[in-house]
JSON list of C-alpha atoms and ligand atoms in Angstrom, two decimals:
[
{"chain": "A", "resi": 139, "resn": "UNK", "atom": "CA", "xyz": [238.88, 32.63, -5.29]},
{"chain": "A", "resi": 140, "resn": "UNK", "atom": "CA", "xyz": [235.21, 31.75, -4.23]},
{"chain": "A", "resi": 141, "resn": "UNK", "atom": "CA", "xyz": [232.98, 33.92, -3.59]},
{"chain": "A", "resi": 142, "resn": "UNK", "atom": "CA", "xyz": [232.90, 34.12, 0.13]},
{"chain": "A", "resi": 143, "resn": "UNK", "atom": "CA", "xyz": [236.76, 34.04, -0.06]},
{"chain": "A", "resi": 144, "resn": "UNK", "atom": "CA", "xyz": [236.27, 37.64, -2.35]},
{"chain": "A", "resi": 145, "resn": "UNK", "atom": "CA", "xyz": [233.99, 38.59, 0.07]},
{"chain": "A", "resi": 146, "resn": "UNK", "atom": "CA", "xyz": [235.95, 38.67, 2.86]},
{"chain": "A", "resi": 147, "resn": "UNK", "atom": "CA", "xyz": [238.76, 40.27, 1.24]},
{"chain": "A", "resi": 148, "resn": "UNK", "atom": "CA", "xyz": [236.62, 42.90, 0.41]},
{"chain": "A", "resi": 149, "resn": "UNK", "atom": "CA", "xyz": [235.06, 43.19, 4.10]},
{"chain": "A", "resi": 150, "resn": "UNK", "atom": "CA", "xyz": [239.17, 43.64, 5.14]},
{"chain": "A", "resi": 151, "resn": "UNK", "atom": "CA", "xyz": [239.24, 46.65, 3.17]},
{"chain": "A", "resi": 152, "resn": "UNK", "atom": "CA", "xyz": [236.44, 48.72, 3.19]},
{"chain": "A", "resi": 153, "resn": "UNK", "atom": "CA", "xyz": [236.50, 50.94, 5.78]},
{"chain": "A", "resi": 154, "resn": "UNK", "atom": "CA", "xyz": [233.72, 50.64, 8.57]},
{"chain": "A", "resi": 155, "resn": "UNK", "atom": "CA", "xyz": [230.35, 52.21, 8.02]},
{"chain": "A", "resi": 156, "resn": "UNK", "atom": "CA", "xyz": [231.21, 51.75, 4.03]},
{"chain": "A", "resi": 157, "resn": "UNK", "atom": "CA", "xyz": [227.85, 49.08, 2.70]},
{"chain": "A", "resi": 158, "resn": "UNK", "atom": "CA", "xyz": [228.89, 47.02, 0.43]},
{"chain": "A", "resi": 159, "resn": "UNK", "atom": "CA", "xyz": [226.18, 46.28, -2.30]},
{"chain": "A", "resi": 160, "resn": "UNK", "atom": "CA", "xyz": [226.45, 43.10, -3.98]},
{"chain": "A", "resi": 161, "resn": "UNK", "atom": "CA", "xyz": [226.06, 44.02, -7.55]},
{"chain": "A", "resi": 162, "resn": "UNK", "atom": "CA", "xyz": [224.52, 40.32, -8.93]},
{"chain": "A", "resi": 163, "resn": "UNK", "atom": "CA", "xyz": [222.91, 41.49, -12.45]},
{"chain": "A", "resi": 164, "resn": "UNK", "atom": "CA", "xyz": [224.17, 38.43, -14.56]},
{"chain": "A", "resi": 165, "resn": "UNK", "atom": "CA", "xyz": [224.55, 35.81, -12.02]},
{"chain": "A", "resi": 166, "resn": "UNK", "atom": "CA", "xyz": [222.82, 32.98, -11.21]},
{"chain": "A", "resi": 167, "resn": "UNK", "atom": "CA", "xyz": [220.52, 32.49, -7.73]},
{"chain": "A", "resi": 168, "resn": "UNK", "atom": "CA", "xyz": [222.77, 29.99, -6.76]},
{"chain": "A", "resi": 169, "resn": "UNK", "atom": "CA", "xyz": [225.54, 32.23, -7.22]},
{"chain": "A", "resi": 170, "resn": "UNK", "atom": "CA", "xyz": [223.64, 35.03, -4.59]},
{"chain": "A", "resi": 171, "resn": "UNK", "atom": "CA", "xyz": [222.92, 31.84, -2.38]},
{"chain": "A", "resi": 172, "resn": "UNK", "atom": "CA", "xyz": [226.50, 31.26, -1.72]},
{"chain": "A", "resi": 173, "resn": "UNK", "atom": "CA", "xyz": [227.34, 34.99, -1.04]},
{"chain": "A", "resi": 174, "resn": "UNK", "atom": "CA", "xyz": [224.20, 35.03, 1.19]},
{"chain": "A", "resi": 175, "resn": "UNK", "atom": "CA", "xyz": [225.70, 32.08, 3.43]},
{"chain": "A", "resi": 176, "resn": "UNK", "atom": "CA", "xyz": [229.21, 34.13, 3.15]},
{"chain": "A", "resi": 177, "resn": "UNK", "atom": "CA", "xyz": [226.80, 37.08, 5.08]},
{"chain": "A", "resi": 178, "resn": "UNK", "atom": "CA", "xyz": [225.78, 39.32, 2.83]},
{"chain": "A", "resi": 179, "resn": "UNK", "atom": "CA", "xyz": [222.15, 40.47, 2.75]},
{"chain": "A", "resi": 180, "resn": "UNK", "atom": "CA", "xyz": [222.39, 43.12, 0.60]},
{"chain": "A", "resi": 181, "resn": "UNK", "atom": "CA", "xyz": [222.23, 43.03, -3.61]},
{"chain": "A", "resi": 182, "resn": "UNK", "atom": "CA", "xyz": [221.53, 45.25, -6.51]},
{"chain": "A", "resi": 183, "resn": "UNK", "atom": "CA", "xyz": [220.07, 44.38, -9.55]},
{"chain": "A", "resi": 184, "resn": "UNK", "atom": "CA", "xyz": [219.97, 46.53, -12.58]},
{"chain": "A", "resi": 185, "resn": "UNK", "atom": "CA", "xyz": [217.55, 44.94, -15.08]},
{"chain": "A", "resi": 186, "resn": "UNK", "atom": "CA", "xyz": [213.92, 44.08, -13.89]},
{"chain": "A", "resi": 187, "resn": "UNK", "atom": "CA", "xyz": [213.44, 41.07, -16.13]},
{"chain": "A", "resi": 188, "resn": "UNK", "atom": "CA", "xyz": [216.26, 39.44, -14.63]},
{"chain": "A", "resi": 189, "resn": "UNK", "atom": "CA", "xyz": [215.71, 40.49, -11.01]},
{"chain": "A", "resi": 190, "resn": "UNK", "atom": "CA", "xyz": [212.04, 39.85, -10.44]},
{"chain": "A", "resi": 191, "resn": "UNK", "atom": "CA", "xyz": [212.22, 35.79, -10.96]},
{"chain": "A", "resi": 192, "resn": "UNK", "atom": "CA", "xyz": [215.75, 35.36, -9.15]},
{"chain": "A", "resi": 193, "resn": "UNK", "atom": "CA", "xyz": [214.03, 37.70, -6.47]},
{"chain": "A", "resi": 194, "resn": "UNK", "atom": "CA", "xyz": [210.90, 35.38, -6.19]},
{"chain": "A", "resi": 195, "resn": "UNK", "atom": "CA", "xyz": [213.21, 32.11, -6.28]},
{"chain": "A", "resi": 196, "resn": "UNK", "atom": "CA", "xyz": [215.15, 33.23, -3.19]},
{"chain": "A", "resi": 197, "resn": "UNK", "atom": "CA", "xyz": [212.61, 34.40, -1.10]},
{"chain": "A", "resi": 198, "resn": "UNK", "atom": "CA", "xyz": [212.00, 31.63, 0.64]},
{"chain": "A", "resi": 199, "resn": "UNK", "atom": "CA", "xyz": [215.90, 30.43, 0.69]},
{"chain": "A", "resi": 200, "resn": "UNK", "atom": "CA", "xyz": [217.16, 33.46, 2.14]},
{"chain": "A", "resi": 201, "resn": "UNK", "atom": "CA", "xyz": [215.18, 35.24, 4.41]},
{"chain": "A", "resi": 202, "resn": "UNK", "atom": "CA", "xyz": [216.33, 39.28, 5.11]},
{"chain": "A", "resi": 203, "resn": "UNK", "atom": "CA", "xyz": [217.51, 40.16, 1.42]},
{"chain": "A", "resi": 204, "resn": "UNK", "atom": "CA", "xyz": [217.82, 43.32, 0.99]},
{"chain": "A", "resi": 205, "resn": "UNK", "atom": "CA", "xyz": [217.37, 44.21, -3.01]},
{"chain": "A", "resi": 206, "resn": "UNK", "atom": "CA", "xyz": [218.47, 47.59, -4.02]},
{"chain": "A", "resi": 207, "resn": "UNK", "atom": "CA", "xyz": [218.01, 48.85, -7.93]},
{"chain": "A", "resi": 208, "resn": "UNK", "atom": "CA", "xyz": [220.61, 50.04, -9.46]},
{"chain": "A", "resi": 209, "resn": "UNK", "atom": "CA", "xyz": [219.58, 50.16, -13.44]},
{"chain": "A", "resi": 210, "resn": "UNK", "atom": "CA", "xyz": [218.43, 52.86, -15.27]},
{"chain": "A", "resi": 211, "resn": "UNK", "atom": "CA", "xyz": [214.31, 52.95, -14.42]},
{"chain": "A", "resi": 212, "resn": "UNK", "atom": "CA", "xyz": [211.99, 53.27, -17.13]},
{"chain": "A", "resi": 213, "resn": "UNK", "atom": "CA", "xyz": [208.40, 55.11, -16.04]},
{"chain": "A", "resi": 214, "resn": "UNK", "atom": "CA", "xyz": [206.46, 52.20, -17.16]},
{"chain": "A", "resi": 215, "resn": "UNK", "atom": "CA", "xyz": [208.55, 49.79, -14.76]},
{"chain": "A", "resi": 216, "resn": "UNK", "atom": "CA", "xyz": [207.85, 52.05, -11.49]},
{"chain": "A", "resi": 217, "resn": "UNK", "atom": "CA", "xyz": [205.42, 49.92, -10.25]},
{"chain": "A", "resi": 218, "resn": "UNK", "atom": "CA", "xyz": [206.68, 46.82, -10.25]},
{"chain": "A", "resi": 219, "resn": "UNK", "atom": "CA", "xyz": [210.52, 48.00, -9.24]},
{"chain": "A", "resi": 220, "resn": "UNK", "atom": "CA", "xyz": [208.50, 49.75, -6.22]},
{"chain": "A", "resi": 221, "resn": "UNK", "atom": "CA", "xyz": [207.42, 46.69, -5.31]},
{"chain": "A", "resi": 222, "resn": "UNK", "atom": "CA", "xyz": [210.27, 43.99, -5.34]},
{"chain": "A", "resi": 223, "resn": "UNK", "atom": "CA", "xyz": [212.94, 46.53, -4.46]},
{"chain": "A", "resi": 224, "resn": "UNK", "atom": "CA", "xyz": [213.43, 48.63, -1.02]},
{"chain": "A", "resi": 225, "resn": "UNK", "atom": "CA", "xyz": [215.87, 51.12, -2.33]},
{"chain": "A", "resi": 226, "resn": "UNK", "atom": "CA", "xyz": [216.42, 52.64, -5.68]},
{"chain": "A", "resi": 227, "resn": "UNK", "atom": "CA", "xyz": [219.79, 54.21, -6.81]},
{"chain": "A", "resi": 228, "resn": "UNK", "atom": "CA", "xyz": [219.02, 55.74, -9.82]},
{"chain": "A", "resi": 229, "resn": "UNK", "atom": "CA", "xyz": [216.47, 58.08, -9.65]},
{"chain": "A", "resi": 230, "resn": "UNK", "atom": "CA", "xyz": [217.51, 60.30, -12.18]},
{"chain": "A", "resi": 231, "resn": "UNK", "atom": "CA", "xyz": [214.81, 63.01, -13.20]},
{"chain": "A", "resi": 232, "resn": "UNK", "atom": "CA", "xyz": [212.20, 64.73, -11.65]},
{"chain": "A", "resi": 233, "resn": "UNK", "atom": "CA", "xyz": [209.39, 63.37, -13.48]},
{"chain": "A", "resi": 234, "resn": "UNK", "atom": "CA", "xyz": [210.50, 59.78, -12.85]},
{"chain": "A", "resi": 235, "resn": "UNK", "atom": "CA", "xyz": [210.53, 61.09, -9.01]},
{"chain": "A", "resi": 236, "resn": "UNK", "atom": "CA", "xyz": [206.98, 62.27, -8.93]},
{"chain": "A", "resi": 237, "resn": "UNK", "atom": "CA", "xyz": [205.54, 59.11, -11.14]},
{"chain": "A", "resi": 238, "resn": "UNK", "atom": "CA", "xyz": [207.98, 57.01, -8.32]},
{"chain": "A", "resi": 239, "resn": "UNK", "atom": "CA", "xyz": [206.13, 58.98, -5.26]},
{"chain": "A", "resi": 240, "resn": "UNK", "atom": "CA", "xyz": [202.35, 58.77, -6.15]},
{"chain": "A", "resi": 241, "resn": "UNK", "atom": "CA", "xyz": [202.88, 54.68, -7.50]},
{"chain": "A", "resi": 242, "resn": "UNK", "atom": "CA", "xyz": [204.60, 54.48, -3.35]},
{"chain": "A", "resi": 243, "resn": "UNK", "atom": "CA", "xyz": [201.26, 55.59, -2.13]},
{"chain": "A", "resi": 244, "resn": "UNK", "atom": "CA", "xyz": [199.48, 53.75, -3.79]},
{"chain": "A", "resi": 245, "resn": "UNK", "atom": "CA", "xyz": [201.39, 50.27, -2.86]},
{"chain": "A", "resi": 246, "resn": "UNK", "atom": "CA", "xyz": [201.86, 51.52, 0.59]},
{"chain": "A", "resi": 247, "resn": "UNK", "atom": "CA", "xyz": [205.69, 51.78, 0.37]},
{"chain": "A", "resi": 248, "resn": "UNK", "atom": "CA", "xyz": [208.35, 54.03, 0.75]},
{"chain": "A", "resi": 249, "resn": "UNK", "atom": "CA", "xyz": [211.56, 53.31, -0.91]},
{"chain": "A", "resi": 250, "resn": "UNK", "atom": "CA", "xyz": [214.83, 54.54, -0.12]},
{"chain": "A", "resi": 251, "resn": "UNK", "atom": "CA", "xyz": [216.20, 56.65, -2.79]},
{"chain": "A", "resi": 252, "resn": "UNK", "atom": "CA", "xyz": [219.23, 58.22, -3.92]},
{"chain": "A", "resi": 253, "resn": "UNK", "atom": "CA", "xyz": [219.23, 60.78, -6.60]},
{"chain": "A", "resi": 254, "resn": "UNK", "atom": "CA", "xyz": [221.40, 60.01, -9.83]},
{"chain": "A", "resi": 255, "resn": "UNK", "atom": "CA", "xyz": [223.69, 62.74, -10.86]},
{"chain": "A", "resi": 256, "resn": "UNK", "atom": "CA", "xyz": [225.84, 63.07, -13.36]},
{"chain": "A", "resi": 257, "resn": "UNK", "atom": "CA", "xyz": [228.87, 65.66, -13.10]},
{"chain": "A", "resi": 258, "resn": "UNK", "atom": "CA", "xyz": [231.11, 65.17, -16.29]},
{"chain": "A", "resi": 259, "resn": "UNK", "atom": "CA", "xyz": [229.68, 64.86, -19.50]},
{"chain": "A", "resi": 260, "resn": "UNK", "atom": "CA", "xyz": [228.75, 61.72, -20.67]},
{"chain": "A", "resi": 261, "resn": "UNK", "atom": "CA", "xyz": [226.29, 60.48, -23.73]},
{"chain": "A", "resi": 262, "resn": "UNK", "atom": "CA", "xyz": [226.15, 56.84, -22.13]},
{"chain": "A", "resi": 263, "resn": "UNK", "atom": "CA", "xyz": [224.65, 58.10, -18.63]},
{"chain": "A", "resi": 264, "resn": "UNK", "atom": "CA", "xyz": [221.68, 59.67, -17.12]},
{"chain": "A", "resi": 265, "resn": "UNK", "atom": "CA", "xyz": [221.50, 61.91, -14.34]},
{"chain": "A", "resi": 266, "resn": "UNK", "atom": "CA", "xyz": [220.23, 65.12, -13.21]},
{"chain": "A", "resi": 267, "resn": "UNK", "atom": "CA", "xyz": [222.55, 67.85, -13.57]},
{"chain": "A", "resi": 268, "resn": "UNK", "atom": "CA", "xyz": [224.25, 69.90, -10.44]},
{"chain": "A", "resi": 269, "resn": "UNK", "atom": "CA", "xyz": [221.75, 72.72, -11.62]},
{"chain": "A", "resi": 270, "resn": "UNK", "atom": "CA", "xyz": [218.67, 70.48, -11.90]},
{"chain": "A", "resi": 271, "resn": "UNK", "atom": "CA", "xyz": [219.06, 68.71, -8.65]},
{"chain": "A", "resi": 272, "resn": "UNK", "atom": "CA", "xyz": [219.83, 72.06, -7.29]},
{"chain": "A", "resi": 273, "resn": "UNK", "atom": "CA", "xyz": [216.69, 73.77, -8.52]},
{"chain": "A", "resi": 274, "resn": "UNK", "atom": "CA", "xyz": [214.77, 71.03, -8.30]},
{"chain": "A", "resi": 275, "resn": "UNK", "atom": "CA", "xyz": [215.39, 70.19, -4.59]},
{"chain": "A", "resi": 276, "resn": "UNK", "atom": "CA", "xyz": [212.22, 71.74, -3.18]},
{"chain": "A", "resi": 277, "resn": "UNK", "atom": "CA", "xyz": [209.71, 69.53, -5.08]},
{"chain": "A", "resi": 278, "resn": "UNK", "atom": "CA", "xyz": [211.55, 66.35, -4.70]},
{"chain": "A", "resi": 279, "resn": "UNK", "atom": "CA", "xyz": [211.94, 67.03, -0.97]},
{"chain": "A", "resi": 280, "resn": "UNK", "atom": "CA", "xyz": [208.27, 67.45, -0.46]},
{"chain": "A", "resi": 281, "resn": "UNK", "atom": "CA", "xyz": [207.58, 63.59, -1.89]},
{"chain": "A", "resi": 282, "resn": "UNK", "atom": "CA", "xyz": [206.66, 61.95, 0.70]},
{"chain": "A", "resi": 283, "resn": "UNK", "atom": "CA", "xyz": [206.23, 58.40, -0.13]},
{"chain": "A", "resi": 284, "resn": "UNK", "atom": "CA", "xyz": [209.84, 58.64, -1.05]},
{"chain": "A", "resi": 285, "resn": "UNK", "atom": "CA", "xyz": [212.60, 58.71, 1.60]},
{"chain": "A", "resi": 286, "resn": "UNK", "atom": "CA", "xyz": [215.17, 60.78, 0.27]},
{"chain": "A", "resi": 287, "resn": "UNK", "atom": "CA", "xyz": [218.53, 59.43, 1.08]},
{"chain": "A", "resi": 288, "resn": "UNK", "atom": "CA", "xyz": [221.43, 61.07, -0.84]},
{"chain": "A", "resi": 289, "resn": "UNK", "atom": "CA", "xyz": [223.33, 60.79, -4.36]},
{"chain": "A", "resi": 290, "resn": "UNK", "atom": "CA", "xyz": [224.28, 58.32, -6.73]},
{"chain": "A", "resi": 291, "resn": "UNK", "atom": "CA", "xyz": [226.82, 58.69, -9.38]},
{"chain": "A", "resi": 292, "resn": "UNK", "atom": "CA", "xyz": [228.85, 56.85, -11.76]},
{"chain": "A", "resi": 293, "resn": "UNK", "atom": "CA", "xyz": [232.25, 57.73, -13.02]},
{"chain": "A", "resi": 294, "resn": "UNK", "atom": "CA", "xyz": [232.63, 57.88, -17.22]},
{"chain": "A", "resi": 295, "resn": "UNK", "atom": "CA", "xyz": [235.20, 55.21, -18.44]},
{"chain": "A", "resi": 296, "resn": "UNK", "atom": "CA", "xyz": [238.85, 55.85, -18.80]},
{"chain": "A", "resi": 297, "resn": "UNK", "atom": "CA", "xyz": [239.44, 58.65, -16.00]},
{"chain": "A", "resi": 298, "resn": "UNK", "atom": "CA", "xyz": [243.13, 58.82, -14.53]},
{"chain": "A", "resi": 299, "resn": "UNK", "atom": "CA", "xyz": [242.79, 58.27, -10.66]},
{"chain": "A", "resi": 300, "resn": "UNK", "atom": "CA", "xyz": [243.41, 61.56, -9.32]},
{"chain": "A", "resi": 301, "resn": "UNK", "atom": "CA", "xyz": [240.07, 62.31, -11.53]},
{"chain": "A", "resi": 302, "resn": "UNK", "atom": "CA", "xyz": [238.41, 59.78, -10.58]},
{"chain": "A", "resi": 303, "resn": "UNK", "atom": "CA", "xyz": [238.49, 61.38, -7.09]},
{"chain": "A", "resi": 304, "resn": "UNK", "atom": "CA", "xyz": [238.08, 64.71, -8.41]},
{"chain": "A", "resi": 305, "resn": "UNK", "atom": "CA", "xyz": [234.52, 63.37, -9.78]},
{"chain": "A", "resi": 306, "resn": "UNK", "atom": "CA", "xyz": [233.53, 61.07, -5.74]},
{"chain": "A", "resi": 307, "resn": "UNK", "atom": "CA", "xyz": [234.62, 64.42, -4.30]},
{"chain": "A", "resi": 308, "resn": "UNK", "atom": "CA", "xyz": [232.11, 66.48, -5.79]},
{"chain": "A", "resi": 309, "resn": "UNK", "atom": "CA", "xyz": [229.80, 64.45, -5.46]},
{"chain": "A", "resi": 310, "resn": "UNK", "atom": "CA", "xyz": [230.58, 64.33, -2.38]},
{"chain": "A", "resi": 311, "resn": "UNK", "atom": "CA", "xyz": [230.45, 68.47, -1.87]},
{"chain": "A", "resi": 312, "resn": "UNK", "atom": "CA", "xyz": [227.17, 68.64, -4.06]},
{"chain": "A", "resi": 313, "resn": "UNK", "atom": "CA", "xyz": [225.33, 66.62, -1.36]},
{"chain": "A", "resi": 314, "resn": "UNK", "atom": "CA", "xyz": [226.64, 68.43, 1.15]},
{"chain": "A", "resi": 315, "resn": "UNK", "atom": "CA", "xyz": [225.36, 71.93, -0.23]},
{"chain": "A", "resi": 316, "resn": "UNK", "atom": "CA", "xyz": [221.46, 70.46, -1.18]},
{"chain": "A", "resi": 317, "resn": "UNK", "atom": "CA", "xyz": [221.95, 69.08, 2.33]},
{"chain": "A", "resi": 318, "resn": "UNK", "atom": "CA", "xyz": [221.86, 72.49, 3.58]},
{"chain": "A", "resi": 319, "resn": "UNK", "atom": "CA", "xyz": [219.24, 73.33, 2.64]},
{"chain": "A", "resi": 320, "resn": "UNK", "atom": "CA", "xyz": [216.60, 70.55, 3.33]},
{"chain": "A", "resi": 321, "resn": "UNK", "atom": "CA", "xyz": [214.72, 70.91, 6.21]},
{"chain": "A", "resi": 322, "resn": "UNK", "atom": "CA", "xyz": [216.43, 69.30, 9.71]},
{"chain": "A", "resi": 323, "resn": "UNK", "atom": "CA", "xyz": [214.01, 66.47, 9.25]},
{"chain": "A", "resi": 324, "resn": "UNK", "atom": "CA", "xyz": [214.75, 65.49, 5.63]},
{"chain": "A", "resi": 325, "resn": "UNK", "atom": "CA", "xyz": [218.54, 66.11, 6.23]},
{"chain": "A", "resi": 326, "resn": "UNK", "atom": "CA", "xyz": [218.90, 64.00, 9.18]},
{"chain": "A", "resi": 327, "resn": "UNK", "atom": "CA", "xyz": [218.95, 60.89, 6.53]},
{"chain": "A", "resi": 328, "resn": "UNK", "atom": "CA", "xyz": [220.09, 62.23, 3.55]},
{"chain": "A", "resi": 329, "resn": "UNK", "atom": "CA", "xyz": [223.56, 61.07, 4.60]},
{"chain": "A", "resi": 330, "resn": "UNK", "atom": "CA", "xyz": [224.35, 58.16, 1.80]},
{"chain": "A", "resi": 331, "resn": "UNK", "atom": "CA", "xyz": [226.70, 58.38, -1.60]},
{"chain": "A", "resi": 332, "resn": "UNK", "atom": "CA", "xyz": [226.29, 55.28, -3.39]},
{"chain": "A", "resi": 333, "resn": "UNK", "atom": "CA", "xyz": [229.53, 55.80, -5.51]},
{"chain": "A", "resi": 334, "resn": "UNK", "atom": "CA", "xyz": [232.33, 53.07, -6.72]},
{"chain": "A", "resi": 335, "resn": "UNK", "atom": "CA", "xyz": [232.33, 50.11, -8.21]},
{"chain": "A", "resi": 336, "resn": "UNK", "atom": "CA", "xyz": [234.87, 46.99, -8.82]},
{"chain": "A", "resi": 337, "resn": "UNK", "atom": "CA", "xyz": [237.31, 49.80, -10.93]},
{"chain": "A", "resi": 338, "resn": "UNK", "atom": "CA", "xyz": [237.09, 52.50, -8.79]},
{"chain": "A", "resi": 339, "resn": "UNK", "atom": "CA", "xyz": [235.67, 51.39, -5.37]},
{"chain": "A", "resi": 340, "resn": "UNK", "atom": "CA", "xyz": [239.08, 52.92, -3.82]},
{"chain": "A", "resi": 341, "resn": "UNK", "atom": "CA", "xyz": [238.93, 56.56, -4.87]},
{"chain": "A", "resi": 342, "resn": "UNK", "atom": "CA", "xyz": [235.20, 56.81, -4.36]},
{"chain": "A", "resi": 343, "resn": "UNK", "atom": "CA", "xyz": [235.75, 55.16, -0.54]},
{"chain": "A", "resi": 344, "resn": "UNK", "atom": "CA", "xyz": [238.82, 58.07, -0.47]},
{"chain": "A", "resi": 345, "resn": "UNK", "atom": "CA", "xyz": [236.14, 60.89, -1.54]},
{"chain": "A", "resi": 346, "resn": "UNK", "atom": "CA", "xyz": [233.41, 59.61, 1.36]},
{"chain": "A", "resi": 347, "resn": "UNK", "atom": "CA", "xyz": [231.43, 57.07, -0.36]},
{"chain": "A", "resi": 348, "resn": "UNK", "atom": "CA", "xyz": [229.13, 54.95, 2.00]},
{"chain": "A", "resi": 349, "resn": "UNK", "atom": "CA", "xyz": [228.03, 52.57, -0.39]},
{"chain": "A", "resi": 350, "resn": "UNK", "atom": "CA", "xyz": [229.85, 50.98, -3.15]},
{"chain": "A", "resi": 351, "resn": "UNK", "atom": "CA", "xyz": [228.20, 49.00, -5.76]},
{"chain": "A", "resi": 352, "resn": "UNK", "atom": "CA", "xyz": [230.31, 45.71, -6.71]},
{"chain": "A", "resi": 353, "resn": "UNK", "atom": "CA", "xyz": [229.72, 42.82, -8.82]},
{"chain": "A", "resi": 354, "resn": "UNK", "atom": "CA", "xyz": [232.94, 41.41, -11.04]},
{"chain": "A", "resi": 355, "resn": "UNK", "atom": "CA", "xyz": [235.10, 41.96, -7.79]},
{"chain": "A", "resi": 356, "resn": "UNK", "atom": "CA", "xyz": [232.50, 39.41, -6.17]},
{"chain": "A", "resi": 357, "resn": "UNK", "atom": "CA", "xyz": [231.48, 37.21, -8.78]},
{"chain": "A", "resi": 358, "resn": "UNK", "atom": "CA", "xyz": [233.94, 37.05, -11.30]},
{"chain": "A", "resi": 359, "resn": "UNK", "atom": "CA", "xyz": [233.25, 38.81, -14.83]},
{"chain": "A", "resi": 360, "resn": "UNK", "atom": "CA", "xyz": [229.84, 38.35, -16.29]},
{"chain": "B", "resi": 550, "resn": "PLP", "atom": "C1", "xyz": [227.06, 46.65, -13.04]},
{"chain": "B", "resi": 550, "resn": "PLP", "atom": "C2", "xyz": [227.01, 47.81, -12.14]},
{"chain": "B", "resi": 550, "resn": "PLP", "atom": "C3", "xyz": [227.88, 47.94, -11.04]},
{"chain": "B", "resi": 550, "resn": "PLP", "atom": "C4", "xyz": [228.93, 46.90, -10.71]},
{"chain": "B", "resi": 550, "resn": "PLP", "atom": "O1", "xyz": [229.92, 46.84, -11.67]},
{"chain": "B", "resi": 550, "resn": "PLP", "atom": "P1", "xyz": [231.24, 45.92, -11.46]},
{"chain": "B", "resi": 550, "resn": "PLP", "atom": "O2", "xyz": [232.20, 46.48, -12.41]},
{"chain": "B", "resi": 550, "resn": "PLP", "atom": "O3", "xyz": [230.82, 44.54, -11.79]},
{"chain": "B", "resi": 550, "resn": "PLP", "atom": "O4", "xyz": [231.65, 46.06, -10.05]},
{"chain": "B", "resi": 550, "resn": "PLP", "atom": "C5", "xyz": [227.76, 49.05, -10.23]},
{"chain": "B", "resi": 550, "resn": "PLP", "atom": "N1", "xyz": [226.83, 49.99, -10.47]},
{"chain": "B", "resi": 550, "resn": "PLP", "atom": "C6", "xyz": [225.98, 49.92, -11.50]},
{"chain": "B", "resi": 550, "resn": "PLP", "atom": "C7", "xyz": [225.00, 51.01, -11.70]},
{"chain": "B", "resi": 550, "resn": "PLP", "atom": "C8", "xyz": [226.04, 48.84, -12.37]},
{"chain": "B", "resi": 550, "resn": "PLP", "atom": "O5", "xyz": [225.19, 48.79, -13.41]}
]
């Protein structure tokens, strides 16, 4: 299948008002070219080193990308993610937040963020914790260089399906609680779940996911 063929297969079966990210860490411009005359705008990249020169080579080529990271985000990258990238997905501690938020000012930006958790144990993933994000709601909500958008998880490797949408669904609950108690203002947009990729887009779209995050199902394997 070619890649606009995968992409409209996927378009048939995501549900309206789902986003579908294209996840293109390990392919080639040319590859995000052909997606991009398929119609889709929107990609995630997870490593900076990669993204910033395939970003600069298709600025010109493809007017209206729309770059989201994805990648775990080191504090001495902030700066420059901040400035090729309009959303972030893994914000995942309050520090990173803060260092994210005064960098924004600075460049005269505000990203779109979604705040990483992570609800099941899991040594190969980062995340703040329900607790953390919990307590820690009032200081992230008062960043305001950062527009605070919702959650982002990732499901650990080998979970059965039914807890696979266990894990979407409380995500799905926890952003619904810290939603309660933002101000009207801040809630209004924290409305997004960035949750699913190629293995599990299904159950997290099940559980209320708005954005899924998919790359092999596009692109073949990397
Ligand atoms: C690579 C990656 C994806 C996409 O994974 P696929 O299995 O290729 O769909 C989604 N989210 C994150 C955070 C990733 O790093």
């Amino acid at each position: 299948m070619t890649i606009a063929n995968c992409l409209e297969a996927l378009g048939h079966r995501l549900p309206p008002g789902v986003t579908l990210l294209a996840v293109s860490k390990g392919q080639s411009p040319e590859d995000v070219e052909q997606a991009y005359a398929a119609g889709q705008r929107r990609f995630g990249e997870s490593r900076l080193q990669e993204a910033e020169p395939k970003i600069r080579a298709l600025r010109q080529r493809c007017p209206g990308l729309e770059w989201h990271f994805i990648g775990q985000l080191q504090a001495n990258k902030v700066r420059p993610v901040a400035r090729a990238f309009v959303w972030i997905h893994s914000l995942d501690r309050l520090g990173l937040a803060q260092r994210l938020d005064r960098i924004a000012g600075d460049e005269g930006c505000c990203p779109q963020v979604l705040l990483q958790v992570k609800l099941r144990p899991d040594p190969n993933k980062v995340g703040f914790s329900p607790e953390q994000v919990t307590s820690q709601l009032p200081m992230l909500m008062h960043l305001s260089h950062l527009k605070l958008r919702g959650l982002m998880t990732m499901a650990p490797l080998g979970l059965e399906r039914e807890q696979l949408h266990r894990l979407f669904s409380d995500c799905r609950q926890l952003a619904q609680q810290l939603r309660s108690h933002l101000p009207s203002a801040v809630a209004r947009d924290f409305n997004q779940l960035s949750m699913g990729m190629s293995r599990d887009w299904p159950q997290a779209v099940a559980a209320g996911s708005t954005i899924v995050r998919i790359g092999s199902d596009i692109f073949g394997s990397r």
